[in-house]
Coordinates of C-alpha atoms in Angstrom, one line a residue:
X112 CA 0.0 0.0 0.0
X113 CA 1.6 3.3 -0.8
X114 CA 2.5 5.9 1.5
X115 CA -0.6 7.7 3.3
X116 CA -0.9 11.6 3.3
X117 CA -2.6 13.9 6.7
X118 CA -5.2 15.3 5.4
X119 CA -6.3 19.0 6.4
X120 CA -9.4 20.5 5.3
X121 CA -9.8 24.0 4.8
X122 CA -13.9 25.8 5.1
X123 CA -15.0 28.7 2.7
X124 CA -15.7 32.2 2.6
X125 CA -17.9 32.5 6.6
X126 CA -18.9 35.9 5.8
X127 CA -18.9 39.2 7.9
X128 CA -18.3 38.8 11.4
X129 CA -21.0 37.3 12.7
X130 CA -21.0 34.8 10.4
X131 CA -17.2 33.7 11.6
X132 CA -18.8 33.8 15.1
X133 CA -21.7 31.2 14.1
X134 CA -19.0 28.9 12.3
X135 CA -16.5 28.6 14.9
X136 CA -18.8 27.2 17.6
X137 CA -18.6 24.6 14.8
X138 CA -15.9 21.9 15.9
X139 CA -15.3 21.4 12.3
X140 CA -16.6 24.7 10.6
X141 CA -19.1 22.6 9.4
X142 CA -16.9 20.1 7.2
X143 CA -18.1 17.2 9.0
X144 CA -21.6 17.4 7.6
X145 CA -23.2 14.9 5.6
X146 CA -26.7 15.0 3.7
X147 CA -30.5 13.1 4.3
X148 CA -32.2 13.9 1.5
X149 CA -31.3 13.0 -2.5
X150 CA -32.9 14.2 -5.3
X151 CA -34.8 11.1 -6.4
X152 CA -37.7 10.0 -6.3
X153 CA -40.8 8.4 -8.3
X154 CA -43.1 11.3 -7.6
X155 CA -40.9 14.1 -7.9
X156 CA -40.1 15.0 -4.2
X157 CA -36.5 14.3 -2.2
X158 CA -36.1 10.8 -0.8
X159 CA -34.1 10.1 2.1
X160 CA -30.6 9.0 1.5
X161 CA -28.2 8.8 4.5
X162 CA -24.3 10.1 3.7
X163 CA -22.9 10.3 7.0
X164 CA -20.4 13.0 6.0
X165 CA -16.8 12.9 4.4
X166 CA -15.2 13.1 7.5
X167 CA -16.7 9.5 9.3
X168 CA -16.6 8.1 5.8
X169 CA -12.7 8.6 5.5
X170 CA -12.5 6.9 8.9
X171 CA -14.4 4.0 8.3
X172 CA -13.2 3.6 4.3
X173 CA -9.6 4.6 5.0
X174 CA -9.0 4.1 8.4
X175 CA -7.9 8.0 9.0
X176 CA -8.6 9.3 12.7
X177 CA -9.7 12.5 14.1
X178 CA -7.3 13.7 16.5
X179 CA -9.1 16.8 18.6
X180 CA -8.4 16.0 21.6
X181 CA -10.3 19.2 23.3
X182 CA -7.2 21.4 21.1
X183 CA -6.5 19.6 17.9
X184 CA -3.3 22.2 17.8
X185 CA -2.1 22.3 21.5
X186 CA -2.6 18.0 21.2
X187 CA -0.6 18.2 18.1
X188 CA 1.9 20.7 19.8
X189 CA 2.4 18.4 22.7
X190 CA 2.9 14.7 20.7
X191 CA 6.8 14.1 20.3
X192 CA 8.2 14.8 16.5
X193 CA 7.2 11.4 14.9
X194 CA 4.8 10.3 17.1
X195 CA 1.4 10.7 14.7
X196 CA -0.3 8.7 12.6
X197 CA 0.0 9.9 9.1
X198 CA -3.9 8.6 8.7
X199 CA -5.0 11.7 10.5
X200 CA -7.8 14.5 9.7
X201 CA -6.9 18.0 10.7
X202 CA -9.1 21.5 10.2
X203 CA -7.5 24.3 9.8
X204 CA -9.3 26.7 11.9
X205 CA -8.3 30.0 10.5
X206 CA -11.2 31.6 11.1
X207 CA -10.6 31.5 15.3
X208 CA -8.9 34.7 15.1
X209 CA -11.3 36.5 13.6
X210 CA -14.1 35.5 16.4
X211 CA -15.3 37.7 19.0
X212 CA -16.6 34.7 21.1
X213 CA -13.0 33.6 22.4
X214 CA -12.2 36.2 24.5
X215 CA -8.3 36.6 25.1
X216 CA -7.9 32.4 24.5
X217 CA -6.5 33.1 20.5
X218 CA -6.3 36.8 20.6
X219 CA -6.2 39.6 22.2
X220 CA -8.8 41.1 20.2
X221 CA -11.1 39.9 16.9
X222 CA -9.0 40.1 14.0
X223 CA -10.7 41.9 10.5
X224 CA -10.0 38.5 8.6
X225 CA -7.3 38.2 6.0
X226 CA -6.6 35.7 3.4
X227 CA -2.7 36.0 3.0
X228 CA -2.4 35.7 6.9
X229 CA -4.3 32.9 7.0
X230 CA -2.6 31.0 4.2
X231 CA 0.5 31.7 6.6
X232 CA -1.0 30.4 8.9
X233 CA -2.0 27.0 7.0
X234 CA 1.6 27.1 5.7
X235 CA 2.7 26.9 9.7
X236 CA -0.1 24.5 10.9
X237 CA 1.2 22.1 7.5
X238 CA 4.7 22.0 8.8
X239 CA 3.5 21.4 12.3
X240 CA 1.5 18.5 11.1
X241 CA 4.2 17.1 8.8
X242 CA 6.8 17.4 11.8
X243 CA 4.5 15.5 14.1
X244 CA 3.7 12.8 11.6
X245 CA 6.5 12.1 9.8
X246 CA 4.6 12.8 6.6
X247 CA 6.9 14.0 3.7
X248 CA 3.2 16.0 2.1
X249 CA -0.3 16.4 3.2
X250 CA -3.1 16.3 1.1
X251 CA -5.4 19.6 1.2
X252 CA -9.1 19.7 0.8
X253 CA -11.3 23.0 0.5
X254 CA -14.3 24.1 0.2
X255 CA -15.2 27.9 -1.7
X256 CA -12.5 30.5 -0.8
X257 CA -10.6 27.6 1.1
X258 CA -8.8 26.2 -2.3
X259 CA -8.1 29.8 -2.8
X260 CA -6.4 30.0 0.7
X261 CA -4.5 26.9 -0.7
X262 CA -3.2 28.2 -3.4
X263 CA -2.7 31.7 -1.8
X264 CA -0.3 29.2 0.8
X265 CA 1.4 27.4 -2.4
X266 CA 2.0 29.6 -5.3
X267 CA 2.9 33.0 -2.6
X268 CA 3.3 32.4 1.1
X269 CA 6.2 29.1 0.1
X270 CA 7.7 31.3 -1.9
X271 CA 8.3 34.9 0.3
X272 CA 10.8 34.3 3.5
X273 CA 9.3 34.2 6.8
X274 CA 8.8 37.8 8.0
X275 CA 9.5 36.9 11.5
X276 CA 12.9 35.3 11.0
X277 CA 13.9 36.5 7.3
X278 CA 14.4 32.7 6.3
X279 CA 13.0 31.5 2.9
X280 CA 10.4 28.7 3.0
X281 CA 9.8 25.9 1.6
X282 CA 7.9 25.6 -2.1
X283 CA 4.4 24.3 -1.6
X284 CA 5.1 21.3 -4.0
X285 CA 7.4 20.0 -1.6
X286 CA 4.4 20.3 0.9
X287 CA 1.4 19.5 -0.5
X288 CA 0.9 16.2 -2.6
X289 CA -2.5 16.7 -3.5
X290 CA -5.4 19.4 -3.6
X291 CA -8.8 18.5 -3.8
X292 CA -11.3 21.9 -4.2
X293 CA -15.0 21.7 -3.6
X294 CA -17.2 24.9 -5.6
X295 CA -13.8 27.0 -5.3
X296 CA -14.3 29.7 -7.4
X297 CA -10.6 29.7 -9.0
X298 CA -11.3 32.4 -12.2
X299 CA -13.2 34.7 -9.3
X300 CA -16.7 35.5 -8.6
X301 CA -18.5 37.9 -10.8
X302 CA -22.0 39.8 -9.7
X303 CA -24.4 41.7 -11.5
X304 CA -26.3 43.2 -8.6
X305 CA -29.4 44.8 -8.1
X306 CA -32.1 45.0 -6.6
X307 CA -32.8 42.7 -3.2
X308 CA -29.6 40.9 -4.6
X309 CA -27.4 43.6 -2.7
X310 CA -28.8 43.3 0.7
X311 CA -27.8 39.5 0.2
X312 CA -24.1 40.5 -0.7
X313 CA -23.8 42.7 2.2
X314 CA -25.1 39.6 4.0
X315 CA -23.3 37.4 3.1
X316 CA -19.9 39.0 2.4
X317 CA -20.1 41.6 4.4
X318 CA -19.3 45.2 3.2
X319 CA -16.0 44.3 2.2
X320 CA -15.7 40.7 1.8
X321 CA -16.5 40.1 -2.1
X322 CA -13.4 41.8 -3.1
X323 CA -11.6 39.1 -2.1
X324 CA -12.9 37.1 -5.7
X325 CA -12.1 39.7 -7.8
X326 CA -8.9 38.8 -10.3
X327 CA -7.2 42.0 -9.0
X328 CA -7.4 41.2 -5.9
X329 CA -6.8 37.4 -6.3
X330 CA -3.5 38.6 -8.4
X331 CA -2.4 40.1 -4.7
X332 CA -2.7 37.1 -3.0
X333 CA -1.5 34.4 -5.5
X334 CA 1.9 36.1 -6.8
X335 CA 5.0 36.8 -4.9
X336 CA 6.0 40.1 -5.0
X337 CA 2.6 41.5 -5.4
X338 CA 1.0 44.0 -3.2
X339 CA -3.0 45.2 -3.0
X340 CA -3.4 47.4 -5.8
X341 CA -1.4 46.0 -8.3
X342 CA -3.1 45.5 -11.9
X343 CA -2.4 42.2 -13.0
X344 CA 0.1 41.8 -16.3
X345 CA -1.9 41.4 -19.7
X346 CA -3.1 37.8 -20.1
X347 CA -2.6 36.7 -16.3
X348 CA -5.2 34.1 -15.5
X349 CA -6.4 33.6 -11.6
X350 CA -7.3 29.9 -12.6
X351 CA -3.7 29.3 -13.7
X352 CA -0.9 27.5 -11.7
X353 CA 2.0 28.8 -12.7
X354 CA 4.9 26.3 -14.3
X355 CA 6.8 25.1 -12.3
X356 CA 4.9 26.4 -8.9
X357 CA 2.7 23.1 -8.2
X358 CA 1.7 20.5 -11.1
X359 CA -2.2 20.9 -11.7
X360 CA -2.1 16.9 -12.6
X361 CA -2.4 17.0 -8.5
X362 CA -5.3 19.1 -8.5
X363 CA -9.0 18.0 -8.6
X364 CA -11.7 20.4 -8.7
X365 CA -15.2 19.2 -8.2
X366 CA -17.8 21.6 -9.9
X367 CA -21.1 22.3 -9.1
X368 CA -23.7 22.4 -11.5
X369 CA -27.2 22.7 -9.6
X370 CA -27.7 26.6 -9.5
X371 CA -31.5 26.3 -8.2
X372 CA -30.9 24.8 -5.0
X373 CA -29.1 27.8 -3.8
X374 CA -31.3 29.8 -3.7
X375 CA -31.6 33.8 -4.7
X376 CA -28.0 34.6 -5.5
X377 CA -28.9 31.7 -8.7
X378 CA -30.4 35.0 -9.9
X379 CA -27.0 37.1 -10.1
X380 CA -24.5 34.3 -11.5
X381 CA -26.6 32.8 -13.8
X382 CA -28.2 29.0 -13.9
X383 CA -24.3 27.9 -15.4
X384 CA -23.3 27.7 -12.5
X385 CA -23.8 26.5 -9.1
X386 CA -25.8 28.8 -7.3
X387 CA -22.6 31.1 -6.7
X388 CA -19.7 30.2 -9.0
X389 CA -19.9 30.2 -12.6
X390 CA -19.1 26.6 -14.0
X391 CA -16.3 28.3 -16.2
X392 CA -14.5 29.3 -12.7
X393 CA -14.5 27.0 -10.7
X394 CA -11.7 24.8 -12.1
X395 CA -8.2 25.3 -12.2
X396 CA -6.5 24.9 -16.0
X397 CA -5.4 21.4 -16.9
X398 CA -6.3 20.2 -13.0
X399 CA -8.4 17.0 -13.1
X400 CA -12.2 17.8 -12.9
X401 CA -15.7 16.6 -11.9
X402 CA -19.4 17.7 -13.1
X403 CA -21.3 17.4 -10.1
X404 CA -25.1 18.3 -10.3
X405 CA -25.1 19.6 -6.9
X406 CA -25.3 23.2 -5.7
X407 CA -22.4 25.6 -3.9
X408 CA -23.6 24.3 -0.3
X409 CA -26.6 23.8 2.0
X410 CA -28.7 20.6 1.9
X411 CA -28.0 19.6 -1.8
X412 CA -24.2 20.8 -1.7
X413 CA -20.8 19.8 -2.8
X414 CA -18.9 19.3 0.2
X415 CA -21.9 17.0 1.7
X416 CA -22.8 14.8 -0.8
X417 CA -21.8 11.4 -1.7
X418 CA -21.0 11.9 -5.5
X419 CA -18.2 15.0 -3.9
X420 CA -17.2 12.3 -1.6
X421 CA -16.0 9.6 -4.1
X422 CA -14.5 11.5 -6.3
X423 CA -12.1 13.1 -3.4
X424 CA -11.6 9.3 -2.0
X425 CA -10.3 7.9 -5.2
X426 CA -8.4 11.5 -6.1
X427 CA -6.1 10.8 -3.1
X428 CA -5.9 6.9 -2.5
X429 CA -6.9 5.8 -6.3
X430 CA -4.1 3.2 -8.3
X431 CA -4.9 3.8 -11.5
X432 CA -6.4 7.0 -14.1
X433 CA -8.1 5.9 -16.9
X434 CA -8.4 9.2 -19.3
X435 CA -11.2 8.9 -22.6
X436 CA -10.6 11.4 -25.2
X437 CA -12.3 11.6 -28.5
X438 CA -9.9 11.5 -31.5
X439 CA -10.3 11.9 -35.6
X440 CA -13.6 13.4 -35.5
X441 CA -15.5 14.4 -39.1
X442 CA -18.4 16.4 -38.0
X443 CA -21.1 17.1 -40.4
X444 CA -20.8 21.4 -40.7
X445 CA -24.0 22.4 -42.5
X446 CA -27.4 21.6 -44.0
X447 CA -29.8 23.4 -45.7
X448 CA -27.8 26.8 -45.6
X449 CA -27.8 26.4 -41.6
X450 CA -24.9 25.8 -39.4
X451 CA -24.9 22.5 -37.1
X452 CA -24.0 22.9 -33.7
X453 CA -23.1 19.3 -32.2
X454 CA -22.5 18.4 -28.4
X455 CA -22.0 15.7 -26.4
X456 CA -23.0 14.5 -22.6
X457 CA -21.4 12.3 -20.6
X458 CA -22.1 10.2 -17.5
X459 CA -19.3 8.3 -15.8
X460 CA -20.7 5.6 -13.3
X461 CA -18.0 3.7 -10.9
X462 CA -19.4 -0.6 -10.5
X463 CA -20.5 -0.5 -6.6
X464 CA -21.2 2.7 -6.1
X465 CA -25.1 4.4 -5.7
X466 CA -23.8 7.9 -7.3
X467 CA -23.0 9.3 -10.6
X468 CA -19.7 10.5 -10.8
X469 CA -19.6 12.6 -13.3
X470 CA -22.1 14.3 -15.9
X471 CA -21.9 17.0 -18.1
X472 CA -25.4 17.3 -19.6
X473 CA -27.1 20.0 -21.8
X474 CA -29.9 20.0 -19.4
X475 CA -27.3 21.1 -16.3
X476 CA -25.8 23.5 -19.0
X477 CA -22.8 22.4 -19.6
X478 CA -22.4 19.7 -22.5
X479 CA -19.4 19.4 -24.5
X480 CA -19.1 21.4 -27.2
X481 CA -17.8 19.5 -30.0
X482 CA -17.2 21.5 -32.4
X483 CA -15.2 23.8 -30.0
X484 CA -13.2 21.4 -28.6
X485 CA -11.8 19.7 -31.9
X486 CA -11.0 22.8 -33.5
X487 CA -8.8 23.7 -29.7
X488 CA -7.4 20.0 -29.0
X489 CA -6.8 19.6 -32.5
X490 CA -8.9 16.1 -33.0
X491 CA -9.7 16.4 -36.6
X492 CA -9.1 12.7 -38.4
X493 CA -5.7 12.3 -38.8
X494 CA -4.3 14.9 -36.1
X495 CA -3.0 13.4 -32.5
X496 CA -5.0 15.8 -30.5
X497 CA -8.4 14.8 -28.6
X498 CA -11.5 15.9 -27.1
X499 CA -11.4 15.0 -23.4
X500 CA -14.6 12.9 -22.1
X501 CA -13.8 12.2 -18.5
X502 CA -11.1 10.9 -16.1
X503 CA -11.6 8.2 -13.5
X504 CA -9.9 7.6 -10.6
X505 CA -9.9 3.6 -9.8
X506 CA -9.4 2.2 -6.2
X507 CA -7.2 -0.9 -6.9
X508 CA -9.6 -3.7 -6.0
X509 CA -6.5 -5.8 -4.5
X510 CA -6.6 -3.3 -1.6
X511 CA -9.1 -4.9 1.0
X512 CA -10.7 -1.2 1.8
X513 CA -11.8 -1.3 -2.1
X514 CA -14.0 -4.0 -1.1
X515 CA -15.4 -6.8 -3.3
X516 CA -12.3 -8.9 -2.2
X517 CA -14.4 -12.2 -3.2
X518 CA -13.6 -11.7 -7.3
X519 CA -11.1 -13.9 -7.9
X520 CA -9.5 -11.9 -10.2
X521 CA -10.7 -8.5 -9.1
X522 CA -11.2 -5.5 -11.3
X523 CA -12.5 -1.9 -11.6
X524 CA -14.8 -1.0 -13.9
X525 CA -16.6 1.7 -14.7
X526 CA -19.4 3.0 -17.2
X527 CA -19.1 5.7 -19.8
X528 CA -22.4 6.7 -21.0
X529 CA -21.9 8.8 -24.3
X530 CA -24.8 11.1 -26.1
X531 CA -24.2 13.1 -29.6
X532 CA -26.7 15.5 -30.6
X533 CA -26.7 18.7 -32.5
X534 CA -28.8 21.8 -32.8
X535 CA -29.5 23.8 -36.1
X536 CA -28.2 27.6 -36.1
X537 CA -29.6 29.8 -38.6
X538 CA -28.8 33.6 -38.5
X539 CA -27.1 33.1 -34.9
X540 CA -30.5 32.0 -33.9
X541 CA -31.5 28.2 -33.1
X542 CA -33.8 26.7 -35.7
X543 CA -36.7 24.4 -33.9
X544 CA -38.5 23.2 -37.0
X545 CA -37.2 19.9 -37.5
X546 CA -35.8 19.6 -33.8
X547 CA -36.8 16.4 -31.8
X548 CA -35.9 17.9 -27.9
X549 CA -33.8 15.6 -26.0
X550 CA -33.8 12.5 -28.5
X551 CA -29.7 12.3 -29.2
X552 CA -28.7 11.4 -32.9
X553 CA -26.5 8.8 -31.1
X554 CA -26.0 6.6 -27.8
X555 CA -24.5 4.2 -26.5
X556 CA -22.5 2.5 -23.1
X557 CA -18.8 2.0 -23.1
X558 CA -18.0 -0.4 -20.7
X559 CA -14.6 -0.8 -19.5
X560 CA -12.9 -3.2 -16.7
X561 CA -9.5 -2.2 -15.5
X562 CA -7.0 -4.9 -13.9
X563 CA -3.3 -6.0 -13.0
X564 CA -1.4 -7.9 -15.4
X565 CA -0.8 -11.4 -13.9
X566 CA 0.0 -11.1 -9.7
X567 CA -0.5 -8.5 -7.3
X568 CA 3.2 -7.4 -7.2
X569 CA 3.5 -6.6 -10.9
X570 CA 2.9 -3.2 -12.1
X571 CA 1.6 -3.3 -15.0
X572 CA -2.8 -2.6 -16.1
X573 CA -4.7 -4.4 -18.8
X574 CA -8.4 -3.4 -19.5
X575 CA -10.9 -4.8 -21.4
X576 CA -13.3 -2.4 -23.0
X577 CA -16.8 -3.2 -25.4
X578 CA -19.6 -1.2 -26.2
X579 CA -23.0 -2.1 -24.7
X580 CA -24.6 -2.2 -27.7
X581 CA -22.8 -5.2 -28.5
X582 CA -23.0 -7.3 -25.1
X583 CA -25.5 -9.7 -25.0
X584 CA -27.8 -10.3 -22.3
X585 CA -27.1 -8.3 -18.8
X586 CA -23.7 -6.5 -18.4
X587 CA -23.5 -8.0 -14.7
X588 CA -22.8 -11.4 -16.1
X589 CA -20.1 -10.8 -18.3
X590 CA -17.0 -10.6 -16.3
X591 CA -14.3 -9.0 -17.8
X592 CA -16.6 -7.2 -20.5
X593 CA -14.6 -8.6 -23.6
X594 CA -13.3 -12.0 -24.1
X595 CA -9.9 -10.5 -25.3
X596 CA -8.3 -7.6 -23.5
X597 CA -7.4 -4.0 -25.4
X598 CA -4.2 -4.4 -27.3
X599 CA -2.6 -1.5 -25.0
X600 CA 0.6 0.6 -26.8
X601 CA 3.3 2.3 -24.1
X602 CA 4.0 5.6 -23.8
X603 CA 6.0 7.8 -21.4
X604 CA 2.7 8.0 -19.3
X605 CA 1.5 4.5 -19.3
X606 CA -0.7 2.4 -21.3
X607 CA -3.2 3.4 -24.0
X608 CA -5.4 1.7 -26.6
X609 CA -7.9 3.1 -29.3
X610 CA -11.3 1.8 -29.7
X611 CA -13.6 2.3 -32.7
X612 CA -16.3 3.8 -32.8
X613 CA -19.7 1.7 -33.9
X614 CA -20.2 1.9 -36.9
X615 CA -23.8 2.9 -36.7
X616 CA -22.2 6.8 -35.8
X617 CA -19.5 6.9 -38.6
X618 CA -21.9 9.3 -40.2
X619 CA -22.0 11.7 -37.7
X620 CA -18.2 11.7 -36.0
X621 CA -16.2 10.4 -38.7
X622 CA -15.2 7.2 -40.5
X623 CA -11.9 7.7 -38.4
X624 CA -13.5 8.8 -34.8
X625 CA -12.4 6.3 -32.4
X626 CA -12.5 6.7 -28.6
X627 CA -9.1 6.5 -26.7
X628 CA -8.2 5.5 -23.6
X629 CA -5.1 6.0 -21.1
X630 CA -4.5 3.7 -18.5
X631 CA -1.9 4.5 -16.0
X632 CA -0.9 3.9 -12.6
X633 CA -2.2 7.5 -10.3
X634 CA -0.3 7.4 -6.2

């Protein structure tokens, strides 16, 4: 089993004060949550569907403890250099300076909250939790403004010397191994206000608090050097990790698509999003991703729901990435003097699991735009480019905790359910007349089973792909999918293998459209 990670989690944005007062009578500023209700149900209403909350679930799935101990940082503070378990859950409570109900125990008096001192802060409580474990890295997981205080600690605070001794610090990737974001709003957060909608901005952010997402301001926090007040250079990105900073292949950003459930901000971002950040910003560039349909927080929100949940657990303790990618696509342009439009949805589905993992549907506004995303990956026929489908995390189903230890030859597998349809533009305006709403032009299951080659001690990954249109009888008997695995080529990065697409869709993708995956091994 590889090496195991601390874990620290790190809450959102708590609002003005006396929103930091209600969350810190919280023991775990509110992380610890889980959810009752599910949006399912024959006649239209929640059902109730028990998630105890990511925090019990890493204990019981993983093993990791909770070590509070009345003062989780005077009990860490007083264990001998070493002593720790590694499996350990830690909060960062940065917001405890900012409280007024403490008294003199943190501070001598409330502090007006700020993000750069707490991602000093985090950057102190990390090395205190690395010294005490033994850990080379923790992993970080935030909610909201928290990945920003993340990033604020890795890409600035690692890089300026301590002001208190003048010493440089150390880089964050030497830190952090992995950072897992729930809803953070990584390209900012951008209002149109009016109306009611301001008294809820004052309420919620306070008078000054929103500034904080806006890419000046962000720029401040997430460069060395920079001050507040600084413009930002021409081109600079907030949702951009620098090169060489921290690689985003060890950043996972889960993003919410639900906007309704959050109520009457929905009305100043916009239904593409997720009741509070815009589904464009709420992903760092070329960072592993998630489409969740759930909203920013609340009953139906990221942080406590199941499908947020599994993606984090196979993010930091998954053996294997399997990558699908579109490639040689031929798409059909015009008809009838009108411009075609084509997208695609996806749905990603894990064998053993009750959630979705992924979707990106039309309906949650946000398909893939095929069109777009050949001409910018370059997946024309014949070019080596491709339009990216989904990545999947597997849980090596030789580790006991992955369950299912029965199989005697265990595998992963997982579902990729694949929709094409396409919309006719005429004038820059959609044309309805011969439309047929929500019936695709194409769709069908890929099913794929992922494995060791031979024993448990070798390396190497095999998988077995077919499309469900061409299994017979139930998928749940046929075990791996295929009779013959995926001839699988080698690259730099692992295994890969191409697989055709049916026939039935040549018209529409291409003669040449096939769907590629990469397997590797992911620690």
């Amino acid at each position: 089993m590889a090496e195991r990670s601390p874990i620290i989690y790190l809450r959102g944005y708590a609002g003005p004060p006396s929103g930091v007062d209600r969350q810190v009578d919280d023991p775990f500023y509110g992380l610890n949550s889980g959810a009752t209700h599910i949006r399912v149900g024959a006649e239209g209403t929640p059902r109730f569907y028990q998630f105890e909350g990511p925090l019990l679930r890493l204990m019981s799935d993983e093993g990791y403890q909770l070590l509070v101990r009345g003062d989780q940082h005077a009990h860490l503070q007083s264990q001998a250099d070493g002593a720790v378990a590694p499996e350990s859950i830690w909060v960062h409570r940065f917001y405890d300076y900012a409280a007024s109900t403490f008294g003199t125990s943190v501070t001598t008096a409330p502090e007006e909250f700020d993000l750069e001192k707490a991602a000093e802060r985090l950057y102190d409580f990390v090395q205190l939790v690395r010294r005490k474990t033994g850990a080379p890295k923790v992993h970080l997981v935030a909610h909201s403004m928290g990945g920003l205080l993340a990033r604020c600690m890795i890409q600035k605070v690692s890089h300026t010397a301590d002001p208190r001794t003048g010493e440089p610090r150390r880089a964050g990737s030497e830190l952090v191994d992995k950072l897992f974001t729930y809803g953070t709003p990584h390209g900012g957060i951008a209002f149109d206000l009016g109306g009611g909608l301001v008294d809820w901005a004052m309420e919620t952010f306070g008078p000054k608090g929103s500034d904080i997402f806006a890419p000046d301001r962000m720029y401040a926090y997430l460069t060395p050097g920079a001050s507040h007040g600084d413009d930002p250079p021409p081109g600079w990105r907030p949702n951009e990790i620098p090169a060489g900073t921290f690689d985003a292949r060890r950043v996972f950003c889960a993003v919410g698509t639900n906007a309704a459930d959050y109520g009457v901000v929905e009305k100043a971002v916009g239904p593409r999003s997720d009741g509070l950040v815009h589904i464009d910003n709420a992903y760092v560039r070329n960072a592993h991703r998630a489409f969740i349909h759930r909203s920013h927080s609340g009953r139906y929100g990221l942080v406590n729901s199941e499908e947020g949940y599994q993606n984090l657990r196979r993010f930091l303790f998954g053996s294997y990435q399997v990558r699908a990618d579109l490639r040689g696509l031929n798409l059909p342009d015009r008809t009838s003097g009108a411009s075609r439009v084509w997208q695609a949805e996806v749905r990603l589905a894990v064998r053993g699991l009750p959630t979705v993992m992924h979707e990106q549907r039309a309906a949650h506004y946000c398909p893939i735009q095929l069109n777009q995303e050949a001409v910018q990956h370059g997946s024309a026929e014949g070019d080596t480019g491709g339009v990216p489908l989904a990545t999947a995390f597997l849980l090596d189903p030789a580790n006991g905790r992955a369950g299912r230890e029965d199989r005697p030859t265990p595998r992963s597998r997982y579902t990729l359910v694949l929709r094409v349809f396409h919309l006719v533009e005429k004038s820059g305006r959609f044309f309805w007349e011969d439309h047929l709403e929500q019936v695709p032009d194409w769709e069908d299951t890929l099913i794929v089973d992922v494995g060791r080659r031979g024993s448990y001690e070798e390396t190497g990954v095999q998988a077995w792909a077919a499309w469900n249109s061409g299994v017979p009888g139930s998928i749940d008997d046929t075990d791996p999918i295929a009779t013959e695995p995926c001839r699988m080529a080698e690259d730099g990065e692992g295994l890969h293998t191409e697989i055709p697409m049916p026939e039935v869709v040549h018209p529409i993708l291409g003669n040449g459209s096939r769907l590629r995956l990469a397997v590797s091994r992911f620690s």
